Amino acid sequence: MKNIKQESINPDPSEKRKEVKKKLRKLEGLPTLPPIIQRLNQMIEDERTSLHQIAEIIEKDQVITTKILRLANSAFYGFPRKVSTVQQAMMLLGLNVLKILIMTSSIFEFIHKEDIGLWEHSIGVAACSKIIAEKIGAGDSQEIATAGLLHDLGRVIIMVVLKEDQPKILDLISEGVDPLSAEKRVLGIDHAEIGAFLMAQWNLPERLIEAVASHHNLENSKKYRKEASILHLSDLLVHARGYGKTLYESLPPFEVRALKYLGLGWGEIKEILFNLEPRLYELKFFTEELKKELSS
Amino acid sequence: MQRLPLSYLKPGMKTYEEVYDAQGRVLCGKGVELTEEMIKRFYELGVSYVTVEGTPVKLPWEKSLEEELSELEKRFEGVNDENLLQIKEILKELLYEKYKARIHQS
């Protein structure tokens, strides 16, 4: 039955895959990167530029400044105090993370509007990833939090760029096909690969790309298996806690070896979940604030 | 007790624990009744959250323990992987503890 459906939907997934990648390369239908990014890239490459100068450039763009400060202040980075200037955000998050936030802010805006459940899921996973990264001492936990934020970027891209395929995916899921296979059948590619593909187009750090690409398939990862495992585990825990909403009605498939890769036992999982709870509580206020703004 | 962002604070609410500023200095002790002035000062000093006594604000998204538990059961319906069930047990424990704390402290 499922096979018949597959054929009627998509006679040749590999052809479709090519078509999808072509669209992604052209970024059809996606908001363009803010022009400030190009300027920033030049400045970052130029060793004579000081961080102060970079902060000044960003601050000139009021819209971007507002977006960055809002993200920096949301609970998933977990700063105890308010971040009120770009310079502070830069000190706390690092230039790398700041750049990623600028580049992806238009995408986030889209998620707020179209799929608040996916947004909540993403910030929940960001918060959880950060807690795990700190727990196991997996360097630059802000960067890992940002990987968490972006882990389902591919889902957003499907909603924006591949709109006409979205209903076919949802149909398959409602028939009982698991979401990842449904995406592969319809598109010839799944959301993890789509997200990573786009992140590579944007020249984001390899560590983030590999983590996102492998978050549903840990064996795929090479250099950054820990990072991929963090996203995998966070994704599961946030679903299990029932925070936000994705295509998985219940739980995503879980690879228990993620725990082995991270060196975590049940005692630590318990600690992680107990630390996550107050973060999720705070994030709820953040989402409500966004919702209010969108409806006003 | 209830942890609230500044925008939810109202004069007359009582602090459940100390409020700190950016340098970790105590701005306000326990059991102090908040005034308009104090809330304004918290804004200026970059405080994000204050924990107050009782549960003065009804948050529309908050669920009862029963709701939480029944939704948890639903999410884990048909799951028999022992690792996942372990996570479910931890979450149950977390929920019981969270709601127990609420009853005691409110």
Short mmCIF file of C-alpha atoms in Angstrom, two decimals:
data_model
loop_
_atom_site.label_atom_id
_atom_site.label_comp_id
_atom_site.label_asym_id
_atom_site.label_seq_id
_atom_site.Cartn_x
_atom_site.Cartn_y
_atom_site.Cartn_z
CA MET A 1 0.00 0.00 0.00
CA LYS A 2 2.70 2.43 1.03
CA ASN A 3 4.73 1.53 -2.05
CA ILE A 4 1.90 2.32 -4.38
CA LYS A 5 1.50 5.65 -2.69
CA GLN A 6 5.18 6.33 -3.02
CA GLU A 7 5.11 5.78 -6.75
CA SER A 8 2.10 7.94 -7.32
CA ILE A 9 3.74 10.71 -5.33
CA ASN A 10 7.16 10.55 -6.70
CA PRO A 11 8.30 8.25 -9.46
CA ASP A 12 11.96 9.12 -9.06
CA PRO A 13 13.20 10.56 -5.76
CA SER A 14 16.71 11.09 -7.11
CA GLU A 15 15.39 13.38 -9.83
CA LYS A 16 13.38 15.27 -7.26
CA ARG A 17 16.47 15.50 -5.06
CA LYS A 18 18.38 17.23 -7.84
CA GLU A 19 15.53 19.63 -8.37
CA VAL A 20 15.35 20.43 -4.65
CA LYS A 21 19.08 21.08 -4.43
CA LYS A 22 18.91 23.35 -7.46
CA LYS A 23 16.21 25.38 -5.75
CA LEU A 24 18.25 25.57 -2.57
CA ARG A 25 21.30 26.76 -4.45
CA LYS A 26 19.32 29.62 -5.90
CA LEU A 27 17.64 30.18 -2.54
CA GLU A 28 14.38 30.66 -4.37
CA GLY A 29 11.69 32.14 -2.21
CA LEU A 30 14.00 32.64 0.76
CA PRO A 31 14.56 35.99 2.35
CA THR A 32 17.92 37.30 1.17
CA LEU A 33 20.79 37.67 3.59
CA PRO A 34 20.95 41.10 5.12
CA PRO A 35 23.55 43.30 3.32
CA ILE A 36 25.27 43.93 6.62
CA ILE A 37 26.58 40.35 6.48
CA GLN A 38 28.88 41.05 3.57
CA ARG A 39 30.25 44.11 5.29
CA LEU A 40 30.80 42.15 8.48
CA ASN A 41 32.59 39.36 6.68
CA GLN A 42 35.02 41.84 5.20
CA MET A 43 35.61 43.40 8.56
CA ILE A 44 36.13 40.11 10.32
CA GLU A 45 38.70 39.04 7.75
CA ASP A 46 40.57 42.29 8.11
CA GLU A 47 42.78 41.80 11.15
CA ARG A 48 43.04 45.51 11.80
CA THR A 49 39.35 45.75 12.63
CA SER A 50 38.58 45.83 16.34
CA LEU A 51 35.58 44.17 17.92
CA HIS A 52 34.48 47.61 18.95
CA GLN A 53 34.31 48.71 15.31
CA ILE A 54 32.33 45.64 14.40
CA ALA A 55 29.86 46.31 17.19
CA GLU A 56 29.47 49.86 15.94
CA ILE A 57 28.56 48.70 12.45
CA ILE A 58 25.96 46.31 13.80
CA GLU A 59 24.49 48.93 16.11
CA LYS A 60 23.84 51.21 13.16
CA ASP A 61 21.30 48.70 11.98
CA GLN A 62 18.49 49.12 14.47
CA VAL A 63 16.41 46.21 13.25
CA ILE A 64 19.26 43.76 13.44
CA THR A 65 20.42 45.09 16.79
CA THR A 66 16.96 44.56 18.22
CA LYS A 67 16.82 41.03 16.89
CA ILE A 68 20.26 40.11 18.21
CA LEU A 69 19.63 41.51 21.65
CA ARG A 70 16.34 39.74 21.85
CA LEU A 71 17.90 36.40 20.98
CA ALA A 72 20.84 37.02 23.30
CA ASN A 73 18.42 37.75 26.13
CA SER A 74 16.20 34.77 25.60
CA ALA A 75 16.67 32.02 28.11
CA PHE A 76 18.30 29.51 25.78
CA TYR A 77 21.68 31.11 26.18
CA GLY A 78 20.98 31.29 29.87
CA PHE A 79 22.70 34.54 30.83
CA PRO A 80 21.65 35.54 34.31
CA ARG A 81 21.52 39.23 33.44
CA LYS A 82 20.17 41.39 30.70
CA VAL A 83 22.36 41.83 27.63
CA SER A 84 21.80 45.43 26.61
CA THR A 85 24.45 46.28 24.01
CA VAL A 86 25.81 44.60 20.90
CA GLN A 87 29.27 44.75 22.41
CA GLN A 88 28.12 42.79 25.46
CA ALA A 89 26.40 40.25 23.23
CA MET A 90 29.63 39.90 21.29
CA MET A 91 31.64 39.31 24.45
CA LEU A 92 29.18 36.76 25.78
CA LEU A 93 28.32 34.90 22.59
CA GLY A 94 31.45 35.30 20.52
CA LEU A 95 31.66 36.83 17.08
CA ASN A 96 30.93 33.54 15.41
CA VAL A 97 27.60 33.02 17.09
CA LEU A 98 26.68 36.66 16.65
CA LYS A 99 27.26 36.38 12.91
CA ILE A 100 25.09 33.28 12.72
CA LEU A 101 22.30 35.05 14.57
CA ILE A 102 22.41 37.94 12.13
CA MET A 103 22.39 35.63 9.14
CA THR A 104 19.53 33.52 10.36
CA SER A 105 17.38 36.21 11.96
CA SER A 106 15.13 36.45 8.92
CA ILE A 107 14.56 32.71 9.05
CA PHE A 108 13.66 32.87 12.72
CA GLU A 109 11.20 35.59 11.97
CA PHE A 110 9.55 33.31 9.50
CA ILE A 111 9.25 30.49 12.05
CA HIS A 112 7.65 32.83 14.58
CA LYS A 113 4.94 33.67 12.11
CA GLU A 114 4.31 30.32 10.47
CA ASP A 115 5.01 27.71 13.03
CA ILE A 116 5.25 28.80 16.63
CA GLY A 117 5.31 25.15 17.72
CA LEU A 118 8.47 24.48 15.72
CA TRP A 119 9.98 27.69 17.08
CA GLU A 120 9.29 26.56 20.64
CA HIS A 121 10.77 23.18 19.87
CA SER A 122 13.89 24.83 18.41
CA ILE A 123 14.54 27.12 21.36
CA GLY A 124 13.90 24.22 23.74
CA VAL A 125 16.51 22.15 21.92
CA ALA A 126 18.91 25.12 21.96
CA ALA A 127 18.56 25.43 25.74
CA CYS A 128 18.95 21.71 26.30
CA SER A 129 21.98 21.49 23.96
CA LYS A 130 23.68 24.19 25.93
CA ILE A 131 23.07 22.42 29.23
CA ILE A 132 24.45 19.13 27.87
CA ALA A 133 27.47 20.85 26.27
CA GLU A 134 28.34 22.45 29.60
CA LYS A 135 27.78 19.23 31.47
CA ILE A 136 30.24 17.26 29.35
CA GLY A 137 32.60 20.17 28.69
CA ALA A 138 32.16 20.10 24.92
CA GLY A 139 33.78 23.50 24.14
CA ASP A 140 31.94 26.66 23.05
CA SER A 141 28.53 25.85 24.44
CA GLN A 142 27.02 28.99 22.89
CA GLU A 143 27.88 27.65 19.47
CA ILE A 144 26.24 24.33 20.34
CA ALA A 145 23.15 26.17 21.58
CA THR A 146 23.05 27.88 18.20
CA ALA A 147 23.32 24.51 16.45
CA GLY A 148 20.31 23.47 18.54
CA LEU A 149 18.44 26.52 17.40
CA LEU A 150 19.15 25.64 13.78
CA HIS A 151 18.79 21.85 13.96
CA ASP A 152 15.40 21.86 12.20
CA LEU A 153 16.27 24.65 9.77
CA GLY A 154 15.52 22.17 6.97
CA ARG A 155 11.92 21.91 8.18
CA VAL A 156 11.53 25.65 7.86
CA ILE A 157 13.05 25.57 4.39
CA ILE A 158 10.57 22.91 3.34
CA MET A 159 7.76 25.16 4.53
CA VAL A 160 9.09 28.22 2.68
CA VAL A 161 10.84 27.00 -0.43
CA LEU A 162 9.16 23.65 -1.02
CA LYS A 163 5.65 24.69 -0.03
CA GLU A 164 3.92 22.63 -2.69
CA ASP A 165 5.53 19.43 -1.42
CA GLN A 166 4.64 19.99 2.21
CA PRO A 167 1.06 18.59 1.98
CA LYS A 168 2.34 15.37 0.39
CA ILE A 169 4.74 14.89 3.30
CA LEU A 170 1.97 15.51 5.82
CA ASP A 171 -0.30 13.05 4.00
CA LEU A 172 2.29 10.30 4.27
CA ILE A 173 2.81 11.03 7.96
CA SER A 174 -0.92 10.84 8.64
CA GLU A 175 -0.86 7.41 6.99
CA GLY A 176 1.70 6.30 9.56
CA VAL A 177 4.96 6.82 7.66
CA ASP A 178 7.63 8.25 9.93
CA PRO A 179 8.42 11.92 9.18
CA LEU A 180 12.00 11.38 8.03
CA SER A 181 11.06 8.68 5.51
CA ALA A 182 8.12 10.76 4.35
CA GLU A 183 10.46 13.65 3.52
CA LYS A 184 12.84 11.33 1.72
CA ARG A 185 10.08 9.78 -0.34
CA VAL A 186 8.61 13.06 -1.44
CA LEU A 187 11.78 15.14 -1.78
CA GLY A 188 14.54 12.57 -2.13
CA ILE A 189 16.24 14.35 0.78
CA ASP A 190 15.34 14.91 4.44
CA HIS A 191 15.23 18.04 6.57
CA ALA A 192 18.55 17.31 8.31
CA GLU A 193 20.37 17.23 4.98
CA ILE A 194 18.48 20.25 3.64
CA GLY A 195 19.38 22.32 6.70
CA ALA A 196 23.03 21.34 6.52
CA PHE A 197 23.16 21.99 2.78
CA LEU A 198 21.95 25.52 3.27
CA MET A 199 24.23 26.12 6.23
CA ALA A 200 27.14 25.08 4.02
CA GLN A 201 25.96 27.54 1.36
CA TRP A 202 26.10 30.22 4.03
CA ASN A 203 29.60 29.20 5.08
CA LEU A 204 28.60 28.47 8.65
CA PRO A 205 31.16 26.56 10.78
CA GLU A 206 31.71 22.89 9.90
CA ARG A 207 30.94 21.88 13.47
CA LEU A 208 27.40 23.21 13.21
CA ILE A 209 26.82 21.83 9.74
CA GLU A 210 27.87 18.29 10.64
CA ALA A 211 25.88 18.31 13.88
CA VAL A 212 22.71 19.39 12.08
CA ALA A 213 23.29 16.99 9.16
CA SER A 214 23.65 14.00 11.50
CA HIS A 215 21.17 14.76 14.25
CA HIS A 216 18.91 11.92 13.12
CA ASN A 217 21.71 9.60 12.06
CA LEU A 218 24.70 9.64 14.35
CA GLU A 219 26.73 7.20 12.25
CA ASN A 220 26.82 9.86 9.55
CA SER A 221 28.95 12.14 11.68
CA LYS A 222 32.72 11.97 11.55
CA LYS A 223 34.56 14.74 13.28
CA TYR A 224 31.68 16.08 15.35
CA ARG A 225 29.88 13.03 16.65
CA LYS A 226 29.57 14.54 20.13
CA GLU A 227 27.87 17.63 18.76
CA ALA A 228 25.50 15.50 16.66
CA SER A 229 24.76 13.37 19.73
CA ILE A 230 23.98 16.46 21.79
CA LEU A 231 21.40 17.58 19.24
CA HIS A 232 20.00 14.07 18.97
CA LEU A 233 19.55 13.72 22.72
CA SER A 234 18.20 17.25 23.15
CA ASP A 235 15.69 16.68 20.38
CA LEU A 236 14.45 13.56 22.17
CA LEU A 237 14.35 15.12 25.64
CA VAL A 238 12.46 18.21 24.49
CA HIS A 239 9.91 16.04 22.68
CA ALA A 240 9.64 13.80 25.72
CA ARG A 241 8.97 16.83 27.91
CA GLY A 242 6.27 17.93 25.47
CA TYR A 243 7.73 21.35 24.77
CA GLY A 244 6.82 22.81 21.37
CA LYS A 245 5.49 20.84 18.44
CA THR A 246 7.00 19.18 15.36
CA LEU A 247 5.98 16.54 12.86
CA TYR A 248 6.58 13.89 15.51
CA GLU A 249 3.31 13.41 17.34
CA SER A 250 5.04 11.41 20.04
CA LEU A 251 8.80 10.81 20.12
CA PRO A 252 11.48 10.83 17.43
CA PRO A 253 13.52 7.63 17.04
CA PHE A 254 16.22 7.47 19.70
CA GLU A 255 19.73 6.06 19.25
CA VAL A 256 20.76 5.07 22.73
CA ARG A 257 24.45 5.08 21.75
CA ALA A 258 24.20 8.88 21.88
CA LEU A 259 24.53 8.44 25.65
CA LYS A 260 27.68 6.39 25.17
CA TYR A 261 29.19 8.95 22.81
CA LEU A 262 28.52 11.65 25.39
CA GLY A 263 29.54 9.54 28.38
CA LEU A 264 26.22 10.17 30.12
CA GLY A 265 24.39 7.91 32.55
CA TRP A 266 20.81 8.14 33.83
CA GLY A 267 21.83 10.17 36.84
CA GLU A 268 23.18 12.83 34.52
CA ILE A 269 20.13 12.69 32.27
CA LYS A 270 18.03 13.38 35.32
CA GLU A 271 20.22 16.33 36.23
CA ILE A 272 19.94 17.69 32.68
CA LEU A 273 16.15 17.45 32.68
CA PHE A 274 15.92 19.10 36.10
CA ASN A 275 18.18 21.94 34.89
CA LEU A 276 16.21 22.30 31.69
CA GLU A 277 12.85 22.76 33.40
CA PRO A 278 13.41 26.33 34.71
CA ARG A 279 14.88 27.32 31.33
CA LEU A 280 11.77 26.09 29.53
CA TYR A 281 9.65 27.99 32.03
CA GLU A 282 11.42 31.23 31.12
CA LEU A 283 11.34 30.50 27.40
CA LYS A 284 7.57 30.29 27.54
CA PHE A 285 7.43 34.00 28.47
CA PHE A 286 9.73 34.76 25.56
CA THR A 287 7.43 32.98 23.10
CA GLU A 288 4.34 34.63 24.54
CA GLU A 289 5.97 38.00 24.06
CA LEU A 290 6.65 37.17 20.42
CA LYS A 291 3.10 35.99 19.90
CA LYS A 292 1.73 39.21 21.33
CA GLU A 293 3.92 41.26 19.03
CA LEU A 294 2.86 39.26 16.00
CA SER A 295 -0.82 39.68 16.74
CA SER A 296 -0.62 43.40 17.45
CA MET B 1 6.29 31.03 44.88
CA GLN B 2 6.26 32.17 41.30
CA ARG B 3 9.11 33.32 39.12
CA LEU B 4 8.07 36.25 36.96
CA PRO B 5 9.65 38.52 34.36
CA LEU B 6 9.64 42.21 35.33
CA SER B 7 6.71 43.04 33.06
CA TYR B 8 4.48 40.79 35.20
CA LEU B 9 5.45 42.37 38.54
CA LYS B 10 2.95 44.55 40.36
CA PRO B 11 3.43 46.70 43.46
CA GLY B 12 2.26 44.81 46.52
CA MET B 13 3.72 41.44 45.48
CA LYS B 14 6.18 40.05 48.04
CA THR B 15 9.64 38.73 47.17
CA TYR B 16 10.12 35.03 47.89
CA GLU B 17 13.90 35.27 47.70
CA GLU B 18 16.59 37.93 47.34
CA VAL B 19 16.87 39.94 44.14
CA TYR B 20 20.39 40.50 42.81
CA ASP B 21 21.85 43.10 40.46
CA ALA B 22 24.34 42.50 37.63
CA GLN B 23 27.27 42.44 40.04
CA GLY B 24 25.61 39.94 42.32
CA ARG B 25 24.78 42.50 44.99
CA VAL B 26 21.51 42.08 46.87
CA LEU B 27 19.01 44.70 45.69
CA CYS B 28 16.16 43.54 47.82
CA GLY B 29 15.73 40.98 50.58
CA LYS B 30 13.24 38.16 51.12
CA GLY B 31 9.62 38.86 52.00
CA VAL B 32 9.77 42.50 50.92
CA GLU B 33 6.68 44.10 49.42
CA LEU B 34 7.48 45.49 45.96
CA THR B 35 6.84 49.13 45.14
CA GLU B 36 6.60 50.90 41.76
CA GLU B 37 9.98 52.47 42.52
CA MET B 38 11.69 49.15 43.17
CA ILE B 39 10.36 47.57 39.98
CA LYS B 40 11.64 50.57 38.03
CA ARG B 41 15.04 50.12 39.60
CA PHE B 42 15.11 46.44 38.67
CA TYR B 43 14.59 47.46 35.04
CA GLU B 44 17.44 49.95 35.20
CA LEU B 45 19.80 47.44 36.76
CA GLY B 46 19.15 44.71 34.23
CA VAL B 47 17.28 42.24 36.43
CA SER B 48 15.26 39.80 34.30
CA TYR B 49 13.26 37.69 36.76
CA VAL B 50 12.02 38.03 40.32
CA THR B 51 10.57 35.20 42.40
CA VAL B 52 7.56 36.31 44.42
CA GLU B 53 5.46 34.67 47.13
CA GLY B 54 2.35 32.68 46.24
CA THR B 55 1.08 32.44 42.66
CA PRO B 56 -0.30 35.93 42.03
CA VAL B 57 -0.42 35.58 38.23
CA LYS B 58 -2.50 33.02 36.39
CA LEU B 59 -0.42 31.97 33.37
CA PRO B 60 -2.79 30.72 30.67
CA TRP B 61 -0.28 28.14 29.39
CA GLU B 62 0.30 26.49 32.74
CA LYS B 63 -1.14 23.03 33.21
CA SER B 64 -2.23 21.08 36.26
CA LEU B 65 -0.24 18.05 37.41
CA GLU B 66 -3.04 15.78 36.15
CA GLU B 67 -2.92 17.36 32.69
CA GLU B 68 0.87 17.10 32.59
CA LEU B 69 0.79 13.43 33.59
CA SER B 70 -1.91 12.46 31.13
CA GLU B 71 -0.08 14.25 28.29
CA LEU B 72 3.12 12.48 29.28
CA GLU B 73 1.31 9.13 29.06
CA LYS B 74 0.02 10.09 25.63
CA ARG B 75 3.47 11.01 24.32
CA PHE B 76 4.84 7.68 25.50
CA GLU B 77 1.89 5.63 24.27
CA GLY B 78 3.04 2.35 22.78
CA VAL B 79 6.66 2.94 23.78
CA ASN B 80 8.34 -0.13 25.23
CA ASP B 81 12.00 0.68 24.67
CA GLU B 82 13.49 0.48 28.16
CA ASN B 83 15.71 3.53 27.65
CA LEU B 84 12.77 5.69 26.67
CA LEU B 85 10.78 4.36 29.59
CA GLN B 86 13.64 5.38 31.86
CA ILE B 87 13.32 8.93 30.56
CA LYS B 88 9.58 8.79 31.16
CA GLU B 89 10.18 7.80 34.78
CA ILE B 90 12.58 10.71 35.28
CA LEU B 91 10.01 13.11 33.81
CA LYS B 92 7.31 11.75 36.11
CA GLU B 93 9.58 12.32 39.07
CA LEU B 94 10.32 15.83 37.83
CA LEU B 95 6.63 16.65 37.51
CA TYR B 96 5.77 15.31 40.97
CA GLU B 97 8.60 17.27 42.50
CA LYS B 98 7.73 20.45 40.63
CA TYR B 99 4.10 20.38 41.71
CA LYS B 100 4.90 19.29 45.23
CA ALA B 101 7.20 22.31 45.61
CA ARG B 102 4.41 24.51 44.37
CA ILE B 103 1.87 23.31 46.90
CA HIS B 104 4.35 23.64 49.77
CA GLN B 105 5.60 27.06 48.94
CA SER B 106 2.52 28.83 47.72
#
